[in-house]
Amino acid sequence: AKEQQKQAEKMQEMQAQASSFIKQNAVQLLNEKIAVAGAQNPNVTIVEFFDYNCGHCIKMSPVISELMKSNPQLRVIYRELPIFGEKSINASKAALAAGMQGKYVQMHDALFSLKNIDEKTILAEARKLNLNMTKFQDDMKSKAVTEELAANRQLAEQMKLMGTPVFIVMATPNGQPHATVQPVMIPGSTSLSNLQNVVKTVAEAK
């Protein structure tokens, strides 16, 4: 029981640290043009740090889609955090490069549905989305994509994230961070009903 209590205290401490970090960096966390889905003018925003090769992230992908369907006021910002090696890095680069041609969400969903993500399957998906292939391959290698991944990694390190996925649920009236409503951080996978409750609580908090 002592161990559990220690663990609970550690979690609370992490939450508190993360919470103050999230508030300080809310603008940066919300500042994303490409890797976004859902409402343009959201009352609640979820920021998800994830990796395409992470089992829990794969499980959560349809849950997030379902959550968006039932919450039209919700925006999701996807923070690519490839921590499982080269294949994950390439997948993230592919999603962001597709995003530069306005197809981020389509590529994001496609990558989550693939059994094996490698150069061949990435290029096949890009063709299916009718992307300009020369631009796509150039964008994958671009400075903008490299910088985005580096910025996400830095945010994750500052928040001391232990793995993926991590969901940060924030009140964002008119898309701006709320001054007083505490953000909620959910490390690891969770249920649709839990996410629904958190979104509702955050949306209704004053």
mmCIF file of C-alpha atoms in Angstrom:
data_model
loop_
_atom_site.group_PDB
_atom_site.id
_atom_site.type_symbol
_atom_site.label_atom_id
_atom_site.label_comp_id
_atom_site.label_asym_id
_atom_site.label_seq_id
_atom_site.Cartn_x
_atom_site.Cartn_y
_atom_site.Cartn_z
ATOM 1 C CA ALA A 1 0.000 0.000 0.000
ATOM 2 C CA LYS A 2 2.916 2.300 0.782
ATOM 3 C CA GLU A 3 4.294 1.733 -2.700
ATOM 4 C CA GLN A 4 0.948 2.651 -4.234
ATOM 5 C CA GLN A 5 0.723 5.781 -2.136
ATOM 6 C CA LYS A 6 4.235 6.769 -3.210
ATOM 7 C CA GLN A 7 3.279 6.209 -6.810
ATOM 8 C CA ALA A 8 0.107 8.253 -6.426
ATOM 9 C CA GLU A 9 2.086 11.104 -4.864
ATOM 10 C CA LYS A 10 4.631 10.962 -7.662
ATOM 11 C CA MET A 11 1.819 11.113 -10.229
ATOM 12 C CA GLN A 12 0.306 14.138 -8.493
ATOM 13 C CA GLU A 13 3.662 15.858 -8.410
ATOM 14 C CA MET A 14 4.178 15.115 -12.121
ATOM 15 C CA GLN A 15 0.681 16.412 -12.884
ATOM 16 C CA ALA A 16 1.346 19.624 -10.936
ATOM 17 C CA GLN A 17 4.705 20.179 -12.635
ATOM 18 C CA ALA A 18 3.255 19.392 -16.046
ATOM 19 C CA SER A 19 0.255 21.578 -15.370
ATOM 20 C CA SER A 20 2.347 24.650 -14.618
ATOM 21 C CA PHE A 21 4.559 23.926 -17.619
ATOM 22 C CA ILE A 22 1.491 23.539 -19.847
ATOM 23 C CA LYS A 23 0.161 26.895 -18.674
ATOM 24 C CA GLN A 24 3.482 28.638 -19.278
ATOM 25 C CA ASN A 25 3.768 27.108 -22.750
ATOM 26 C CA ALA A 26 0.099 26.979 -23.705
ATOM 27 C CA VAL A 27 0.573 29.305 -26.652
ATOM 28 C CA GLN A 28 3.377 27.156 -28.038
ATOM 29 C CA LEU A 29 1.427 23.927 -27.448
ATOM 30 C CA LEU A 30 -1.572 25.360 -29.303
ATOM 31 C CA ASN A 31 0.456 26.918 -32.091
ATOM 32 C CA GLU A 32 0.150 24.335 -34.835
ATOM 33 C CA LYS A 33 -0.959 24.904 -38.404
ATOM 34 C CA ILE A 34 -0.506 21.512 -40.085
ATOM 35 C CA ALA A 35 -1.102 18.634 -37.681
ATOM 36 C CA VAL A 36 -4.618 19.559 -36.595
ATOM 37 C CA ALA A 37 -8.154 18.244 -36.899
ATOM 38 C CA GLY A 38 -11.602 19.218 -35.685
ATOM 39 C CA ALA A 39 -13.096 22.608 -34.876
ATOM 40 C CA GLN A 40 -11.594 25.846 -36.197
ATOM 41 C CA ASN A 41 -12.787 27.775 -33.167
ATOM 42 C CA PRO A 42 -12.717 25.200 -30.368
ATOM 43 C CA ASN A 43 -13.895 25.526 -26.787
ATOM 44 C CA VAL A 44 -11.639 22.582 -25.862
ATOM 45 C CA THR A 45 -8.346 21.514 -27.443
ATOM 46 C CA ILE A 46 -6.600 18.177 -26.973
ATOM 47 C CA VAL A 47 -2.881 18.057 -27.648
ATOM 48 C CA GLU A 48 -1.699 14.486 -28.244
ATOM 49 C CA PHE A 49 1.943 13.420 -28.181
ATOM 50 C CA PHE A 50 2.201 10.105 -30.022
ATOM 51 C CA ASP A 51 4.247 7.691 -32.125
ATOM 52 C CA TYR A 52 2.867 5.646 -35.056
ATOM 53 C CA ASN A 53 4.631 2.492 -33.836
ATOM 54 C CA CYS A 54 3.343 2.693 -30.268
ATOM 55 C CA GLY A 55 0.706 0.058 -29.500
ATOM 56 C CA HIS A 56 -1.270 2.269 -27.126
ATOM 57 C CA CYS A 57 -1.287 5.115 -29.665
ATOM 58 C CA ILE A 58 -2.619 2.734 -32.326
ATOM 59 C CA LYS A 59 -5.420 1.699 -29.932
ATOM 60 C CA MET A 60 -6.247 5.331 -29.142
ATOM 61 C CA SER A 61 -6.463 6.488 -32.771
ATOM 62 C CA PRO A 62 -10.095 5.358 -33.377
ATOM 63 C CA VAL A 63 -11.031 6.587 -29.869
ATOM 64 C CA ILE A 64 -9.884 10.116 -30.741
ATOM 65 C CA SER A 65 -11.779 9.983 -34.062
ATOM 66 C CA GLU A 66 -14.897 8.890 -32.183
ATOM 67 C CA LEU A 67 -14.409 11.667 -29.612
ATOM 68 C CA MET A 68 -14.220 14.288 -32.364
ATOM 69 C CA LYS A 69 -17.408 13.004 -33.974
ATOM 70 C CA SER A 70 -19.373 13.489 -30.755
ATOM 71 C CA ASN A 71 -17.744 16.844 -29.875
ATOM 72 C CA PRO A 72 -17.959 19.234 -32.836
ATOM 73 C CA GLN A 73 -16.446 21.995 -30.653
ATOM 74 C CA LEU A 74 -13.263 20.017 -30.111
ATOM 75 C CA ARG A 75 -9.921 20.573 -31.813
ATOM 76 C CA VAL A 76 -7.112 18.017 -31.754
ATOM 77 C CA ILE A 77 -3.487 19.006 -32.202
ATOM 78 C CA TYR A 78 -1.228 16.108 -33.056
ATOM 79 C CA ARG A 79 2.317 16.436 -31.734
ATOM 80 C CA GLU A 80 4.473 13.941 -33.585
ATOM 81 C CA LEU A 81 6.894 12.441 -31.073
ATOM 82 C CA PRO A 82 8.755 9.595 -32.813
ATOM 83 C CA ILE A 83 10.535 7.724 -30.017
ATOM 84 C CA PHE A 84 10.632 4.238 -31.527
ATOM 85 C CA GLY A 85 13.524 4.749 -33.930
ATOM 86 C CA GLU A 86 14.028 5.419 -37.607
ATOM 87 C CA LYS A 87 10.719 3.992 -38.858
ATOM 88 C CA SER A 88 8.767 6.237 -36.521
ATOM 89 C CA ILE A 89 10.792 9.290 -37.552
ATOM 90 C CA ASN A 90 10.070 8.583 -41.228
ATOM 91 C CA ALA A 91 6.371 8.113 -40.518
ATOM 92 C CA SER A 92 6.202 11.458 -38.701
ATOM 93 C CA LYS A 93 8.074 13.183 -41.522
ATOM 94 C CA ALA A 94 5.633 11.661 -44.013
ATOM 95 C CA ALA A 95 2.574 12.886 -42.091
ATOM 96 C CA LEU A 96 3.921 16.425 -41.800
ATOM 97 C CA ALA A 97 5.008 16.448 -45.456
ATOM 98 C CA ALA A 98 1.502 15.325 -46.473
ATOM 99 C CA GLY A 99 0.197 18.114 -44.249
ATOM 100 C CA MET A 100 2.100 20.625 -46.349
ATOM 101 C CA GLN A 101 -0.212 19.590 -49.178
ATOM 102 C CA GLY A 102 -3.298 19.766 -46.973
ATOM 103 C CA LYS A 103 -3.560 15.999 -46.355
ATOM 104 C CA TYR A 104 -2.233 15.642 -42.821
ATOM 105 C CA VAL A 105 -5.223 13.871 -41.265
ATOM 106 C CA GLN A 106 -5.588 11.472 -44.195
ATOM 107 C CA MET A 107 -1.913 10.461 -43.960
ATOM 108 C CA HIS A 108 -2.077 10.311 -40.152
ATOM 109 C CA ASP A 109 -5.012 7.884 -40.270
ATOM 110 C CA ALA A 110 -3.429 5.861 -43.074
ATOM 111 C CA LEU A 111 -0.158 5.417 -41.154
ATOM 112 C CA PHE A 112 -2.070 4.148 -38.133
ATOM 113 C CA SER A 113 -3.802 1.540 -40.289
ATOM 114 C CA LEU A 114 -0.595 0.123 -41.791
ATOM 115 C CA LYS A 115 0.791 -3.150 -40.460
ATOM 116 C CA ASN A 116 4.294 -2.216 -41.520
ATOM 117 C CA ILE A 117 5.516 1.340 -41.978
ATOM 118 C CA ASP A 118 8.502 1.581 -44.299
ATOM 119 C CA GLU A 119 9.566 3.660 -47.267
ATOM 120 C CA LYS A 120 7.590 1.530 -49.705
ATOM 121 C CA THR A 121 4.290 1.680 -47.786
ATOM 122 C CA ILE A 122 4.722 5.421 -47.080
ATOM 123 C CA LEU A 123 5.206 6.209 -50.773
ATOM 124 C CA ALA A 124 2.247 3.997 -51.706
ATOM 125 C CA GLU A 125 0.010 5.920 -49.278
ATOM 126 C CA ALA A 126 1.264 9.270 -50.601
ATOM 127 C CA ARG A 127 0.344 8.165 -54.151
ATOM 128 C CA LYS A 128 -3.103 7.075 -52.961
ATOM 129 C CA LEU A 129 -3.613 10.592 -51.593
ATOM 130 C CA ASN A 130 -2.628 12.036 -54.998
ATOM 131 C CA LEU A 131 0.202 14.036 -53.477
ATOM 132 C CA ASN A 132 2.770 15.749 -55.636
ATOM 133 C CA MET A 133 5.461 13.101 -55.072
ATOM 134 C CA THR A 134 8.502 15.295 -55.761
ATOM 135 C CA LYS A 135 7.278 17.933 -53.340
ATOM 136 C CA PHE A 136 6.321 15.257 -50.805
ATOM 137 C CA GLN A 137 9.787 13.697 -50.799
ATOM 138 C CA ASP A 138 11.475 17.086 -50.645
ATOM 139 C CA ASP A 139 9.216 18.195 -47.779
ATOM 140 C CA MET A 140 10.015 15.026 -45.811
ATOM 141 C CA LYS A 141 13.662 16.148 -45.843
ATOM 142 C CA SER A 142 12.845 19.826 -45.257
ATOM 143 C CA LYS A 143 14.109 22.018 -42.465
ATOM 144 C CA ALA A 144 10.532 22.904 -41.479
ATOM 145 C CA VAL A 145 9.695 19.249 -40.756
ATOM 146 C CA THR A 146 12.956 18.619 -38.882
ATOM 147 C CA GLU A 147 12.380 21.734 -36.783
ATOM 148 C CA GLU A 148 8.806 20.758 -35.943
ATOM 149 C CA LEU A 149 9.928 17.338 -34.685
ATOM 150 C CA ALA A 150 12.736 18.928 -32.657
ATOM 151 C CA ALA A 151 10.291 21.436 -31.094
ATOM 152 C CA ASN A 152 7.870 18.629 -30.151
ATOM 153 C CA ARG A 153 10.698 16.640 -28.575
ATOM 154 C CA GLN A 154 11.790 19.674 -26.585
ATOM 155 C CA LEU A 155 8.258 20.260 -25.295
ATOM 156 C CA ALA A 156 7.987 16.589 -24.311
ATOM 157 C CA GLU A 157 11.321 16.679 -22.496
ATOM 158 C CA GLN A 158 10.444 19.848 -20.604
ATOM 159 C CA MET A 159 7.190 18.260 -19.506
ATOM 160 C CA LYS A 160 9.112 15.095 -18.532
ATOM 161 C CA LEU A 161 6.802 12.898 -20.581
ATOM 162 C CA MET A 162 7.662 9.255 -19.959
ATOM 163 C CA GLY A 163 6.316 7.806 -23.183
ATOM 164 C CA THR A 164 3.420 7.924 -25.608
ATOM 165 C CA PRO A 165 0.582 8.610 -25.854
ATOM 166 C CA VAL A 166 0.040 11.649 -23.660
ATOM 167 C CA PHE A 167 -3.104 13.739 -23.933
ATOM 168 C CA ILE A 168 -3.360 17.301 -22.694
ATOM 169 C CA VAL A 169 -6.903 18.621 -22.475
ATOM 170 C CA MET A 170 -7.169 22.411 -22.374
ATOM 171 C CA ALA A 171 -10.011 24.891 -22.197
ATOM 172 C CA THR A 172 -9.602 27.133 -25.248
ATOM 173 C CA PRO A 173 -12.448 29.642 -25.605
ATOM 174 C CA ASN A 174 -12.170 31.036 -29.171
ATOM 175 C CA GLY A 175 -9.098 28.867 -29.596
ATOM 176 C CA GLN A 176 -7.078 30.768 -26.986
ATOM 177 C CA PRO A 177 -5.741 29.272 -23.740
ATOM 178 C CA HIS A 178 -8.088 29.888 -20.797
ATOM 179 C CA ALA A 179 -6.523 31.985 -18.037
ATOM 180 C CA THR A 180 -7.816 30.062 -15.038
ATOM 181 C CA VAL A 181 -9.094 26.604 -16.050
ATOM 182 C CA GLN A 182 -6.452 23.979 -15.198
ATOM 183 C CA PRO A 183 -5.330 21.795 -18.101
ATOM 184 C CA VAL A 184 -5.660 18.037 -17.562
ATOM 185 C CA MET A 185 -2.863 15.672 -18.546
ATOM 186 C CA ILE A 186 -3.661 12.028 -19.265
ATOM 187 C CA PRO A 187 -0.540 9.867 -19.630
ATOM 188 C CA GLY A 188 -1.094 6.594 -21.500
ATOM 189 C CA SER A 189 -4.186 5.145 -23.072
ATOM 190 C CA THR A 190 -7.610 5.780 -21.646
ATOM 191 C CA SER A 191 -11.254 5.033 -22.420
ATOM 192 C CA LEU A 192 -13.578 7.015 -24.644
ATOM 193 C CA SER A 193 -15.900 7.643 -21.685
ATOM 194 C CA ASN A 194 -13.051 8.997 -19.567
ATOM 195 C CA LEU A 195 -12.012 11.359 -22.367
ATOM 196 C CA GLN A 196 -15.643 12.432 -22.851
ATOM 197 C CA ASN A 197 -15.872 13.269 -19.135
ATOM 198 C CA VAL A 198 -12.618 15.216 -19.095
ATOM 199 C CA VAL A 199 -13.610 17.208 -22.194
ATOM 200 C CA LYS A 200 -17.016 17.971 -20.667
ATOM 201 C CA THR A 201 -15.490 19.002 -17.314
ATOM 202 C CA VAL A 202 -12.916 21.257 -18.975
ATOM 203 C CA ALA A 203 -15.529 22.774 -21.301
ATOM 204 C CA GLU A 204 -17.842 23.610 -18.390
ATOM 205 C CA ALA A 205 -15.156 24.810 -15.958
ATOM 206 C CA LYS A 206 -15.187 28.506 -15.211
#
